[in-house]
Amino acid sequence: MIRLRGHHLLCLLGYRGMGYSEAYVRNMTEVYEALRTDPQTRVCIVAGPDDLCDHFPEDEPYHCQSTSVHRRDAKVLSRLGLRAGQCLPWREIERRVRDRVRPEDIRSLCHTCSWRSLGVCEEGVDLVRRRLPLPPAPPPP
């Protein structure tokens, strides 16, 4: 079981081996690969910091409790028809993304995200919508 907050459901679709630190990238790669290779993996939706936030570097400003991040979570969960406390297989999250999110929605759902300009989340949503597999993550540093 993996605990994830709302916006990380979309972040993981665009994960391509980048992150805040080596430890963060290693952890995110493990989570991403678990979901990518076993879509039956159970995901429990949480309000606030999750299994990815747990590895946020201590020497960086901790934004996992910021108002803008909580707002982003709420927007994504609303779009997907999910709420904190629900547990479901990753495959069901991908189905909801396929049915309810378009690549261009990332602009409005994640407009405050510093990673948005890379375009990888739009690419991930597009792959899911076309029922194509997510690519393997690059090996961690």
CSV table of C-alpha atoms in Angstrom, one decimal:
chain,number,residue,atom,x,y,z
A,1,MET,CA,0.0,0.0,0.0
A,2,ILE,CA,1.3,3.4,-1.0
A,3,ARG,CA,0.0,6.7,0.6
A,4,LEU,CA,-0.4,9.5,-1.9
A,5,ARG,CA,-1.8,13.0,-1.8
A,6,GLY,CA,-4.0,14.4,-4.6
A,7,HIS,CA,-1.6,16.1,-6.9
A,8,HIS,CA,1.0,13.4,-6.7
A,9,LEU,CA,-1.4,11.1,-8.6
A,10,LEU,CA,-0.7,13.3,-11.6
A,11,CYS,CA,3.0,13.9,-10.8
A,12,LEU,CA,3.7,10.2,-10.9
A,13,LEU,CA,2.4,10.0,-14.5
A,14,GLY,CA,5.0,12.5,-15.5
A,15,TYR,CA,7.9,11.2,-13.4
A,16,ARG,CA,11.0,10.9,-15.5
A,17,GLY,CA,13.7,10.6,-12.9
A,18,MET,CA,13.9,14.2,-11.6
A,19,GLY,CA,13.4,15.4,-8.1
A,20,TYR,CA,14.6,17.5,-5.2
A,21,SER,CA,17.5,15.3,-4.1
A,22,GLU,CA,19.1,11.8,-4.6
A,23,ALA,CA,17.1,10.3,-1.8
A,24,TYR,CA,13.8,11.8,-3.1
A,25,VAL,CA,14.5,10.5,-6.6
A,26,ARG,CA,15.3,7.0,-5.3
A,27,ASN,CA,12.1,6.9,-3.3
A,28,MET,CA,10.0,8.3,-6.1
A,29,THR,CA,11.5,5.8,-8.6
A,30,GLU,CA,10.6,3.0,-6.2
A,31,VAL,CA,7.0,4.2,-5.9
A,32,TYR,CA,6.7,4.9,-9.7
A,33,GLU,CA,8.0,1.5,-10.7
A,34,ALA,CA,5.8,-0.3,-8.2
A,35,LEU,CA,2.7,1.4,-9.7
A,36,ARG,CA,3.9,1.1,-13.3
A,37,THR,CA,4.8,-2.6,-13.0
A,38,ASP,CA,1.9,-3.7,-10.8
A,39,PRO,CA,-1.2,-1.6,-11.5
A,40,GLN,CA,-3.1,-3.5,-8.8
A,41,THR,CA,-1.0,-1.8,-6.1
A,42,ARG,CA,-3.3,-0.2,-3.6
A,43,VAL,CA,-3.0,3.5,-3.2
A,44,CYS,CA,-4.5,5.2,-0.1
A,45,ILE,CA,-5.4,8.9,-0.7
A,46,VAL,CA,-4.2,11.2,2.2
A,47,ALA,CA,-4.7,14.8,3.0
A,48,GLY,CA,-1.3,16.3,3.3
A,49,PRO,CA,2.2,14.8,3.3
A,50,ASP,CA,2.5,11.3,1.9
A,51,ASP,CA,5.1,8.7,1.1
A,52,LEU,CA,6.8,11.0,-1.4
A,53,CYS,CA,6.8,14.0,1.0
A,54,ASP,CA,8.4,11.7,3.6
A,55,HIS,CA,11.7,11.9,1.5
A,56,PHE,CA,11.7,15.7,0.9
A,57,PRO,CA,15.2,17.0,1.6
A,58,GLU,CA,15.6,18.6,5.0
A,59,ASP,CA,17.9,21.3,3.6
A,60,GLU,CA,15.1,22.6,1.2
A,61,PRO,CA,12.2,24.8,2.2
A,62,TYR,CA,9.4,22.3,3.1
A,63,HIS,CA,6.4,23.1,0.9
A,64,CYS,CA,4.4,20.0,1.5
A,65,GLN,CA,2.1,21.8,4.0
A,66,SER,CA,1.7,25.0,2.0
A,67,THR,CA,-1.7,26.3,1.1
A,68,SER,CA,-1.0,26.2,-2.7
A,69,VAL,CA,-0.1,22.5,-2.5
A,70,HIS,CA,-3.2,21.7,-0.5
A,71,ARG,CA,-5.3,23.6,-3.0
A,72,ARG,CA,-3.6,21.7,-5.9
A,73,ASP,CA,-4.5,18.4,-4.1
A,74,ALA,CA,-8.1,19.4,-3.7
A,75,LYS,CA,-8.4,20.4,-7.4
A,76,VAL,CA,-6.9,17.1,-8.6
A,77,LEU,CA,-9.0,15.0,-6.2
A,78,SER,CA,-12.2,16.8,-7.2
A,79,ARG,CA,-11.4,16.3,-10.9
A,80,LEU,CA,-10.8,12.6,-10.3
A,81,GLY,CA,-13.9,12.1,-8.0
A,82,LEU,CA,-11.7,11.0,-5.1
A,83,ARG,CA,-11.3,12.0,-1.5
A,84,ALA,CA,-8.8,11.5,1.3
A,85,GLY,CA,-9.3,8.2,3.1
A,86,GLN,CA,-10.1,6.2,0.0
A,87,CYS,CA,-7.9,3.2,-1.0
A,88,LEU,CA,-8.0,1.8,-4.5
A,89,PRO,CA,-5.8,0.1,-7.0
A,90,TRP,CA,-3.5,2.3,-9.1
A,91,ARG,CA,-5.3,0.9,-12.2
A,92,GLU,CA,-8.5,2.6,-11.0
A,93,ILE,CA,-6.7,5.9,-10.6
A,94,GLU,CA,-5.3,5.6,-14.2
A,95,ARG,CA,-8.9,4.8,-15.4
A,96,ARG,CA,-10.2,8.0,-13.7
A,97,VAL,CA,-7.3,10.0,-15.3
A,98,ARG,CA,-8.2,8.5,-18.7
A,99,ASP,CA,-11.8,9.4,-18.3
A,100,ARG,CA,-11.6,12.8,-16.6
A,101,VAL,CA,-8.3,14.6,-17.4
A,102,ARG,CA,-6.9,15.9,-20.6
A,103,PRO,CA,-3.2,16.9,-21.0
A,104,GLU,CA,-4.1,20.6,-21.3
A,105,ASP,CA,-5.9,20.4,-17.9
A,106,ILE,CA,-2.4,20.3,-16.2
A,107,ARG,CA,-2.1,24.0,-16.9
A,108,SER,CA,-5.1,24.9,-14.7
A,109,LEU,CA,-4.9,22.0,-12.2
A,110,CYS,CA,-1.1,22.5,-11.5
A,111,HIS,CA,-0.6,26.2,-12.5
A,112,THR,CA,1.5,26.9,-9.3
A,113,CYS,CA,3.8,23.9,-9.8
A,114,SER,CA,7.5,24.6,-10.6
A,115,TRP,CA,7.8,21.4,-12.5
A,116,ARG,CA,4.9,22.1,-14.8
A,117,SER,CA,7.0,23.9,-17.5
A,118,LEU,CA,8.8,20.6,-18.3
A,119,GLY,CA,5.6,19.2,-19.9
A,120,VAL,CA,6.2,15.7,-18.6
A,121,CYS,CA,2.9,15.5,-16.7
A,122,GLU,CA,0.9,16.4,-19.9
A,123,GLU,CA,2.9,13.6,-21.6
A,124,GLY,CA,2.0,11.2,-18.9
A,125,VAL,CA,-1.7,12.0,-19.0
A,126,ASP,CA,-1.6,11.6,-22.8
A,127,LEU,CA,0.0,8.2,-22.5
A,128,VAL,CA,-2.7,7.1,-20.0
A,129,ARG,CA,-5.5,8.5,-22.2
A,130,ARG,CA,-4.1,6.6,-25.2
A,131,ARG,CA,-3.8,3.4,-23.1
A,132,LEU,CA,0.0,3.3,-23.6
A,133,PRO,CA,2.4,2.2,-20.9
A,134,LEU,CA,4.3,4.6,-18.8
A,135,PRO,CA,8.0,4.4,-19.6
A,136,PRO,CA,10.5,2.9,-17.2
A,137,ALA,CA,12.1,5.4,-14.9
A,138,PRO,CA,15.7,6.2,-15.5
A,139,PRO,CA,18.0,4.5,-13.0
A,140,PRO,CA,18.4,6.6,-9.9
A,141,PRO,CA,21.7,8.4,-9.3
